[in-house]
PDB file of C-alpha atoms in Angstrom:
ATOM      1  CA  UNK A   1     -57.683 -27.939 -27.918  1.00 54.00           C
ATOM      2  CA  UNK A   2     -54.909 -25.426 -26.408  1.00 66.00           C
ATOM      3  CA  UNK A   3     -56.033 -23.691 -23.220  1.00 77.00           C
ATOM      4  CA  UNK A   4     -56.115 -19.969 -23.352  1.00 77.00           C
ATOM      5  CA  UNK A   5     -52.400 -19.531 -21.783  1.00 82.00           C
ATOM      6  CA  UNK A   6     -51.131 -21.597 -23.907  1.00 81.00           C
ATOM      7  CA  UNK A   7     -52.729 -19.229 -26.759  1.00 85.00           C
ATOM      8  CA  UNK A   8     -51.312 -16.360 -25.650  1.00 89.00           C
ATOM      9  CA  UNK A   9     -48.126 -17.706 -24.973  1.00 91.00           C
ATOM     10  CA  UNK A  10     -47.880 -18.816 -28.416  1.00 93.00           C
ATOM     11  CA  UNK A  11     -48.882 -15.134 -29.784  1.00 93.00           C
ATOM     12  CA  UNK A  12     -46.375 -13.947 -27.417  1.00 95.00           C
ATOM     13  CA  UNK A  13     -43.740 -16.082 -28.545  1.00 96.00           C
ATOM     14  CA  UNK A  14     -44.347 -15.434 -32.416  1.00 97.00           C
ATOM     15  CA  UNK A  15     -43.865 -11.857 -32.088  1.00 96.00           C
ATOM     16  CA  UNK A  16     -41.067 -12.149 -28.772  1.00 97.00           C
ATOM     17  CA  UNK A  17     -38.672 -14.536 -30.918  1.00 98.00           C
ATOM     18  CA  UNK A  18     -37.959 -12.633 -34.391  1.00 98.00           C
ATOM     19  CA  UNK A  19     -38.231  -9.742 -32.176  1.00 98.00           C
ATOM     20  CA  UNK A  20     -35.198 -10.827 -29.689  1.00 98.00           C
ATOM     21  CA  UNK A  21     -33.596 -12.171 -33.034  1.00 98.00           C
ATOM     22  CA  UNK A  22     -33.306  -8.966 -34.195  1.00 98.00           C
ATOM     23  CA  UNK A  23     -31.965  -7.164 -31.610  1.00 98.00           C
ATOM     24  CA  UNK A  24     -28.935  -9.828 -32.011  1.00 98.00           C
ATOM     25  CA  UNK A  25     -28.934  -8.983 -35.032  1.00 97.00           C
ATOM     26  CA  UNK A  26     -28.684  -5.396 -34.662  1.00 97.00           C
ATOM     27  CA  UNK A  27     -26.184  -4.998 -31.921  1.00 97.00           C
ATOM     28  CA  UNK A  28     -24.082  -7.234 -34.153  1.00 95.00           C
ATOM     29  CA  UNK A  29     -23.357  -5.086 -36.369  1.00 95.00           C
ATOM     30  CA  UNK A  30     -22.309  -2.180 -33.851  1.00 95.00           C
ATOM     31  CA  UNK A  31     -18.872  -1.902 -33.317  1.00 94.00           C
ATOM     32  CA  UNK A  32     -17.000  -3.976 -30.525  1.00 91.00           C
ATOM     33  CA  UNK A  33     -19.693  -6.300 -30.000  1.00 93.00           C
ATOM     34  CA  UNK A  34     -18.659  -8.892 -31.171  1.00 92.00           C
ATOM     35  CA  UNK A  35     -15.687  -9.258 -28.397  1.00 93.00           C
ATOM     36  CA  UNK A  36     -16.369  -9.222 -24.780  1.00 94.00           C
ATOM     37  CA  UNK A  37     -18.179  -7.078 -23.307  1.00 94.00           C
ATOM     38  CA  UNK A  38     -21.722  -5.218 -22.808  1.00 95.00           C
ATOM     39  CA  UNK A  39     -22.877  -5.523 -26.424  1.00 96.00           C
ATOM     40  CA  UNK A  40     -21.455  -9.251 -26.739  1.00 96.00           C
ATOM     41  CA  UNK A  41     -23.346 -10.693 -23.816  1.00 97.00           C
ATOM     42  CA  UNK A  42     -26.749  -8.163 -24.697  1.00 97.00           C
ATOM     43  CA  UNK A  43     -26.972  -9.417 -27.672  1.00 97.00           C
ATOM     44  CA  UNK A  44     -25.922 -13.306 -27.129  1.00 97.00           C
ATOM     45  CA  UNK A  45     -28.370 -12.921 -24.181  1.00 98.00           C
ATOM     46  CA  UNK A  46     -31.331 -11.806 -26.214  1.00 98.00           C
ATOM     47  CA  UNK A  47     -30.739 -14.864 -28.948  1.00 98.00           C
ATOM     48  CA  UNK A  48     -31.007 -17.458 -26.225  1.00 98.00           C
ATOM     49  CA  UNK A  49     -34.216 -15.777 -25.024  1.00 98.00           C
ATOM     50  CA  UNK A  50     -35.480 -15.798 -28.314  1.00 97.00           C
ATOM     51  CA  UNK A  51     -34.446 -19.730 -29.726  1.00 98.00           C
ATOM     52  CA  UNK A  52     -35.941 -20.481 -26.134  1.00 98.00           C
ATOM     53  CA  UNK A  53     -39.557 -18.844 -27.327  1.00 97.00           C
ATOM     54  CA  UNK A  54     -39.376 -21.028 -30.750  1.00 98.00           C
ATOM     55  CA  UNK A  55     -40.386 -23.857 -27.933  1.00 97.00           C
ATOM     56  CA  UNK A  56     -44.052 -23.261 -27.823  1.00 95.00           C
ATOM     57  CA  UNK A  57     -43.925 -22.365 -31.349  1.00 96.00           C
ATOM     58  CA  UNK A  58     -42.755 -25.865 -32.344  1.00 96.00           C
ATOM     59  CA  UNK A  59     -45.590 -26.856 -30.319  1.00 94.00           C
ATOM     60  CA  UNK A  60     -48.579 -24.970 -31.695  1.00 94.00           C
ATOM     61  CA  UNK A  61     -47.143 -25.716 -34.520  1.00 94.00           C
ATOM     62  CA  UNK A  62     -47.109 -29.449 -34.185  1.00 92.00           C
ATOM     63  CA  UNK A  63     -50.955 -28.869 -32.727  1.00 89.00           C
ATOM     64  CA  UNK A  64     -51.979 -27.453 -35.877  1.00 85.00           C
ATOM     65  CA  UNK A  65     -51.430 -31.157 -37.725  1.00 83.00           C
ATOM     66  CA  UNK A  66     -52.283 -33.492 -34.914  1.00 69.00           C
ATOM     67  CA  UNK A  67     -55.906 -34.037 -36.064  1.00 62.00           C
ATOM     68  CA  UNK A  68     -54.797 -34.302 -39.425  1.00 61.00           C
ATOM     69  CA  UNK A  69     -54.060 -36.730 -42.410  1.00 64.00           C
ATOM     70  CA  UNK A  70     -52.692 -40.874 -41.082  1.00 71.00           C
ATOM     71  CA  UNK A  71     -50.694 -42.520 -38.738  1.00 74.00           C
ATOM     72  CA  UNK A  72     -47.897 -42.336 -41.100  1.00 74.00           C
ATOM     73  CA  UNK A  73     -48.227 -38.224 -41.172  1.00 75.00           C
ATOM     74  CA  UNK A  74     -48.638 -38.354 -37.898  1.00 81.00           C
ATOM     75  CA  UNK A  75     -45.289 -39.898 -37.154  1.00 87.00           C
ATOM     76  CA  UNK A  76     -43.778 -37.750 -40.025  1.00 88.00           C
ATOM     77  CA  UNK A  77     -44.595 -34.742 -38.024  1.00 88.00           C
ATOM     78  CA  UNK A  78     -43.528 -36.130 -34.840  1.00 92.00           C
ATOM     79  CA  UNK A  79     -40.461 -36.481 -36.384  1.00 94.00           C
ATOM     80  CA  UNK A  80     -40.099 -33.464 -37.748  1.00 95.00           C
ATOM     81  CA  UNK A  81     -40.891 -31.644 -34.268  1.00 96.00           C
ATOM     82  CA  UNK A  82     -37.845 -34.457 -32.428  1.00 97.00           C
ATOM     83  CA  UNK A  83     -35.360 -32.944 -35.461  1.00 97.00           C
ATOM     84  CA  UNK A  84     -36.440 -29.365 -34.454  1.00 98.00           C
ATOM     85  CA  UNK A  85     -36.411 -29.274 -30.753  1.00 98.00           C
ATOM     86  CA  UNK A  86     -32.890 -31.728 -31.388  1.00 98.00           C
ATOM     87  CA  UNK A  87     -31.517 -28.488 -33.474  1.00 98.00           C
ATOM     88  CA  UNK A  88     -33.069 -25.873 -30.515  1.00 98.00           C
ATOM     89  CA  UNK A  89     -30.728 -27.828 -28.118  1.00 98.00           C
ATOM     90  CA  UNK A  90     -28.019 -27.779 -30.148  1.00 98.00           C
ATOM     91  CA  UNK A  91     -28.333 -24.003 -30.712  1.00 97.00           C
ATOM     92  CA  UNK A  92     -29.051 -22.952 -27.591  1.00 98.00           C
ATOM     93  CA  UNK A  93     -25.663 -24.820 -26.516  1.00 97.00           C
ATOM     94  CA  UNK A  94     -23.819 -23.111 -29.040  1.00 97.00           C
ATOM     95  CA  UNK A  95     -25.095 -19.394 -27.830  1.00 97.00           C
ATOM     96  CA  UNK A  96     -24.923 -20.670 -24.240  1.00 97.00           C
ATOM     97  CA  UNK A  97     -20.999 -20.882 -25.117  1.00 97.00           C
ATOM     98  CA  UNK A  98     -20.341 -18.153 -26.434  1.00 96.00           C
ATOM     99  CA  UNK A  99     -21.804 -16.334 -23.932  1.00 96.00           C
ATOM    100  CA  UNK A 100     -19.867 -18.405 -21.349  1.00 96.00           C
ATOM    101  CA  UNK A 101     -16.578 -17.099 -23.387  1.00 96.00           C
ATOM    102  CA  UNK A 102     -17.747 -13.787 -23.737  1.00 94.00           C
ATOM    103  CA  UNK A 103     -17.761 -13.531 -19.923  1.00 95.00           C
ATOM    104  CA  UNK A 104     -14.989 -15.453 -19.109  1.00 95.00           C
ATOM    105  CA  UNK A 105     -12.143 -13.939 -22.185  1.00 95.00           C
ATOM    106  CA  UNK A 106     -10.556 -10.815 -20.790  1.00 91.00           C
ATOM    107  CA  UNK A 107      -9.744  -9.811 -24.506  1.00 94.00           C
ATOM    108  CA  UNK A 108     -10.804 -10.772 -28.328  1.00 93.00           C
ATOM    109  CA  UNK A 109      -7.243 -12.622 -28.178  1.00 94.00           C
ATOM    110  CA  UNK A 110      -7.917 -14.457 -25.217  1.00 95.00           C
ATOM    111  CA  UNK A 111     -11.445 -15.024 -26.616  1.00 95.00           C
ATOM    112  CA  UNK A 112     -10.147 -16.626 -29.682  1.00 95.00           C
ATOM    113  CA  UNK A 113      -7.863 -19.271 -27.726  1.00 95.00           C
ATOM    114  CA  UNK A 114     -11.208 -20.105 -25.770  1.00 96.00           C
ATOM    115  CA  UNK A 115     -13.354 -21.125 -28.683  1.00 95.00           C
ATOM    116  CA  UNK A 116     -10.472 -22.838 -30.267  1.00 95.00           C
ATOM    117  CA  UNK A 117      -9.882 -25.005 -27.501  1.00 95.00           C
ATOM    118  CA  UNK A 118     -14.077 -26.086 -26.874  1.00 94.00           C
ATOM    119  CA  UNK A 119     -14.230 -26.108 -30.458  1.00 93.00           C
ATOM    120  CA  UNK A 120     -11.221 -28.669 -30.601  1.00 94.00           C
ATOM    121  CA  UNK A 121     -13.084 -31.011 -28.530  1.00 95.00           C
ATOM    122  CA  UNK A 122     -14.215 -34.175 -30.674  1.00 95.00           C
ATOM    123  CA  UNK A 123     -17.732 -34.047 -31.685  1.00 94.00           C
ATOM    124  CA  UNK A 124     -18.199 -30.115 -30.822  1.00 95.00           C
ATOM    125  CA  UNK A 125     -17.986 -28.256 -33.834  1.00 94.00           C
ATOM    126  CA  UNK A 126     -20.294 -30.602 -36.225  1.00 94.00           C
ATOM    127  CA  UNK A 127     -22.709 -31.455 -32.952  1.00 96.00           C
ATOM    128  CA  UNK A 128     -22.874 -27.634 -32.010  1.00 96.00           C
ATOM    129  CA  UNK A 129     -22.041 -25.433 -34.516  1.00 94.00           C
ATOM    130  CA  UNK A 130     -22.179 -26.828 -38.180  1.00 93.00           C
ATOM    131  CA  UNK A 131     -25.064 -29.629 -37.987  1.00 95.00           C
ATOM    132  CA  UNK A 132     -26.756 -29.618 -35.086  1.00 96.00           C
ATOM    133  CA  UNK A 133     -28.166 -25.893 -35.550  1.00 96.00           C
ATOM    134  CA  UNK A 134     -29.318 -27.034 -38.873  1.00 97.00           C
ATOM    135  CA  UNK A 135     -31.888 -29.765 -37.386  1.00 97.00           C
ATOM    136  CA  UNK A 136     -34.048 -26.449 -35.925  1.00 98.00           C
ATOM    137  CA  UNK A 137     -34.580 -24.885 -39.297  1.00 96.00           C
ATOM    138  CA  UNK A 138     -34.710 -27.892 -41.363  1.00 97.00           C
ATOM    139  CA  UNK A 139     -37.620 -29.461 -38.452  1.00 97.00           C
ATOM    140  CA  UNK A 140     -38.830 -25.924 -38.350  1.00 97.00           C
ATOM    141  CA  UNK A 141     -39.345 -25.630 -42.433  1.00 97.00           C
ATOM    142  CA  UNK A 142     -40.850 -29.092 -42.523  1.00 95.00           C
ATOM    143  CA  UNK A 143     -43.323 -28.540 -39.831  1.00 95.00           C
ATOM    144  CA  UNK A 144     -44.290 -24.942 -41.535  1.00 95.00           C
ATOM    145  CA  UNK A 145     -44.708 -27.012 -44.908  1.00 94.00           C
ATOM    146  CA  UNK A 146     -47.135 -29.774 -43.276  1.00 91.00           C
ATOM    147  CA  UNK A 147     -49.119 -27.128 -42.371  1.00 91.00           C
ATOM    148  CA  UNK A 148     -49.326 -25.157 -45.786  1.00 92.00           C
ATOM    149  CA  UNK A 149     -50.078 -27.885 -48.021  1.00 87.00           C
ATOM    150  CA  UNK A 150     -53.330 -30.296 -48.685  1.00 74.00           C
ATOM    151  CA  UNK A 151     -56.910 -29.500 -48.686  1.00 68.00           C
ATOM    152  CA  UNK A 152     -57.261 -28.642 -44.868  1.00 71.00           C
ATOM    153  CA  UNK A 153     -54.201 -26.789 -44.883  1.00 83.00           C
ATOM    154  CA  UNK A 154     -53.911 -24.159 -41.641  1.00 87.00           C
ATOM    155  CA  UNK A 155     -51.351 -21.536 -42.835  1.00 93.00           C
ATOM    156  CA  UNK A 156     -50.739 -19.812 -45.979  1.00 94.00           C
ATOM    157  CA  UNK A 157     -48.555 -21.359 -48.824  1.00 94.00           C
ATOM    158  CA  UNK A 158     -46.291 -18.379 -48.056  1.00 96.00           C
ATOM    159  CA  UNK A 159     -45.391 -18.995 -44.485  1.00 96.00           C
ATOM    160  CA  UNK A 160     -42.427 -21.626 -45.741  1.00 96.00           C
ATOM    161  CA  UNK A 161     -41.390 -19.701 -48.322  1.00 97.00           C
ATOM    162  CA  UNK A 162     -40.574 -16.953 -45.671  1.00 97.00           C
ATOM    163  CA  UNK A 163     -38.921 -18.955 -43.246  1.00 97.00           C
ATOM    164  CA  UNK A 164     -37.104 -19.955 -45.941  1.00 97.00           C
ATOM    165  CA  UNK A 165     -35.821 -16.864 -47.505  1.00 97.00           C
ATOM    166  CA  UNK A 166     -35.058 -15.704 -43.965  1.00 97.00           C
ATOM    167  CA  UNK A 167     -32.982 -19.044 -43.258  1.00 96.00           C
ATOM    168  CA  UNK A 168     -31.282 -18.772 -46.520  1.00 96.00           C
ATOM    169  CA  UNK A 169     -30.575 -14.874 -45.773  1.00 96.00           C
ATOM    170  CA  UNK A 170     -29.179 -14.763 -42.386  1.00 95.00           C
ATOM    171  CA  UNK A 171     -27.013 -18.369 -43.359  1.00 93.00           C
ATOM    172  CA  UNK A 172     -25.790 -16.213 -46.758  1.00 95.00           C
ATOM    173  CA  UNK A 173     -24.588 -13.027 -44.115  1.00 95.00           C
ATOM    174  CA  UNK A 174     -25.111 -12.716 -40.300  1.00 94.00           C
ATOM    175  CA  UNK A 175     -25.225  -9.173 -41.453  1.00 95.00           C
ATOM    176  CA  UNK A 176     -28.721  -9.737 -43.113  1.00 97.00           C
ATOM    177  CA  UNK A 177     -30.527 -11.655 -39.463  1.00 97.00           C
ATOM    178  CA  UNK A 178     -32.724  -8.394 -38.697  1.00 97.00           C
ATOM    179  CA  UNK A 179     -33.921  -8.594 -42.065  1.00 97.00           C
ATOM    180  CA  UNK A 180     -34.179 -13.052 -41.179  1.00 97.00           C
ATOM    181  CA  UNK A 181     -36.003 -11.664 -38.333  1.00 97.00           C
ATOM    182  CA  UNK A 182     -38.480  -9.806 -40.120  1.00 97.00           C
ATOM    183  CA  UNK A 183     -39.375 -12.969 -42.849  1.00 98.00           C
ATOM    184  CA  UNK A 184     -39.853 -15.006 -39.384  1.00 98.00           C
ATOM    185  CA  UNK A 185     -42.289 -12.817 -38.370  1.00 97.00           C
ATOM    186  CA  UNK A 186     -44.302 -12.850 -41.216  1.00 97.00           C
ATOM    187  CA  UNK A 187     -43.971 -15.879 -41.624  1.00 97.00           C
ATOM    188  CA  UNK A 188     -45.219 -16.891 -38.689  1.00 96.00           C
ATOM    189  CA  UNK A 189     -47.840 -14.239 -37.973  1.00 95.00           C
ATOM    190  CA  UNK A 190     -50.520 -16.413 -39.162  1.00 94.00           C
ATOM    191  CA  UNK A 191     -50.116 -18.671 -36.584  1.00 92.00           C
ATOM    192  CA  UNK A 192     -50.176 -15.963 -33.698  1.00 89.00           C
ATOM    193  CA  UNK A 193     -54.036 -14.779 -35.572  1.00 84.00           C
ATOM    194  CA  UNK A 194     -55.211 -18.360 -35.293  1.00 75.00           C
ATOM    195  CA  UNK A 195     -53.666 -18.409 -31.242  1.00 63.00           C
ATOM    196  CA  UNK A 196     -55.523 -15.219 -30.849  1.00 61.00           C
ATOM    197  CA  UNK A 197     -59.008 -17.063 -31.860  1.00 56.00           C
ATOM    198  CA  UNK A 198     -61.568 -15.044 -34.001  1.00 47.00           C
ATOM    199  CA  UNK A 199     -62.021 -11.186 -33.065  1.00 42.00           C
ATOM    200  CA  UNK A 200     -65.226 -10.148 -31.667  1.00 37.00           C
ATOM    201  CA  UNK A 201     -67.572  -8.803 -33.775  1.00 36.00           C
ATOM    202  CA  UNK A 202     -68.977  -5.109 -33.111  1.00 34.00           C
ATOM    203  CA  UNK A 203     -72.489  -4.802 -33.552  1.00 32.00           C
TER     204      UNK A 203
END
């Protein structure tokens, strides 16, 4: 059974990551940020804070099926948490780059030569910025799914459907991750109201 900290910090987290997620999101699509400077590394900043609180999410996450179903569902899940937290490296990399350039590039020409050249490294682009992001969402969804489906299901059918339909939005248009944000959320409220235990009843 999680300890009460690690409650909360889940509850945190589900509302502090769509939340951060968002704000990247947002400041995207405000003019010059998206060359260096202030709005760049705010809003770079704020997405590694927030794929850094999807950690204790893939955990509670991965709590919520640990007394459940066989050894071989077990491992499934175990898997699917490795593939998750293997796509949360990978994505935190990426973002920890681009930040890195953002600081570093005097200019959005000079910032273009810089990814060019750590994206021409062998194994960079597919490891950190086609497939390896990929492994979070597609660990993420699976885990989400475990926990939807069977008799003693713990979340609502509709909490992968969300996640979904935010994944598929924000991969669609970058334009559209507030709105990613905001399916994550929901999607994942449920799991923040079972973190936050059963509210006392007024008598």
């Amino acid at each position: 059974m999680n300890t009460p900290q690690e409650n909360r910090r889940t509850a945190y987290a589900v509302v502090g990551a769509p939340a951060l997620m968002a704000l990247y999101g947002g400041i995207r699509l405000i003019p010059g940020s998206r060359e260096p400077g202030l709005g760049w590394t705010v809003g770079h900043t704020a997405m590694f804070a927030g794929l850094l609180l999807f950690a204790p999410i893939l955990l509670a996450l991965r709590g919520l099926l640990a007394p459940r179903g066989t050894t071989a569902g077990r491992l499934a899940a175990g898997a699917a948490l490795g593939t998750a937290f293997a796509g949360l490296a990978a994505s935190l990399v990426q973002i920890g780059i681009d930040l890195y350039v953002g600081l570093a590039a005097a200019d959005k020409a000079g910032q273009s030569r810089m990814f060019d050249r750590v994206q021409g490294v062998p194994g960079v682009l597919p490891a950190v910025y086609q497939i390896g992001p990929l492994l979070f969402y597609v660990g993420l969804l699976a885990l989400l799914v475990a926990a939807a489906v069977g008799a003693t299901r713990t979340l609502p059918w509709w909490s992968p459907v969300l996640m979904l339909v935010g994944t598929a939005a924000s991969g669609a248009d970058l334009a559209l991750i507030p709105v990613a944000a905001v399916c994550y959320l929901a999607a994942l409220a449920p799991l923040a109201r079972r973190a936050a235990g059963p509210r006392p009843v007024l008598v």
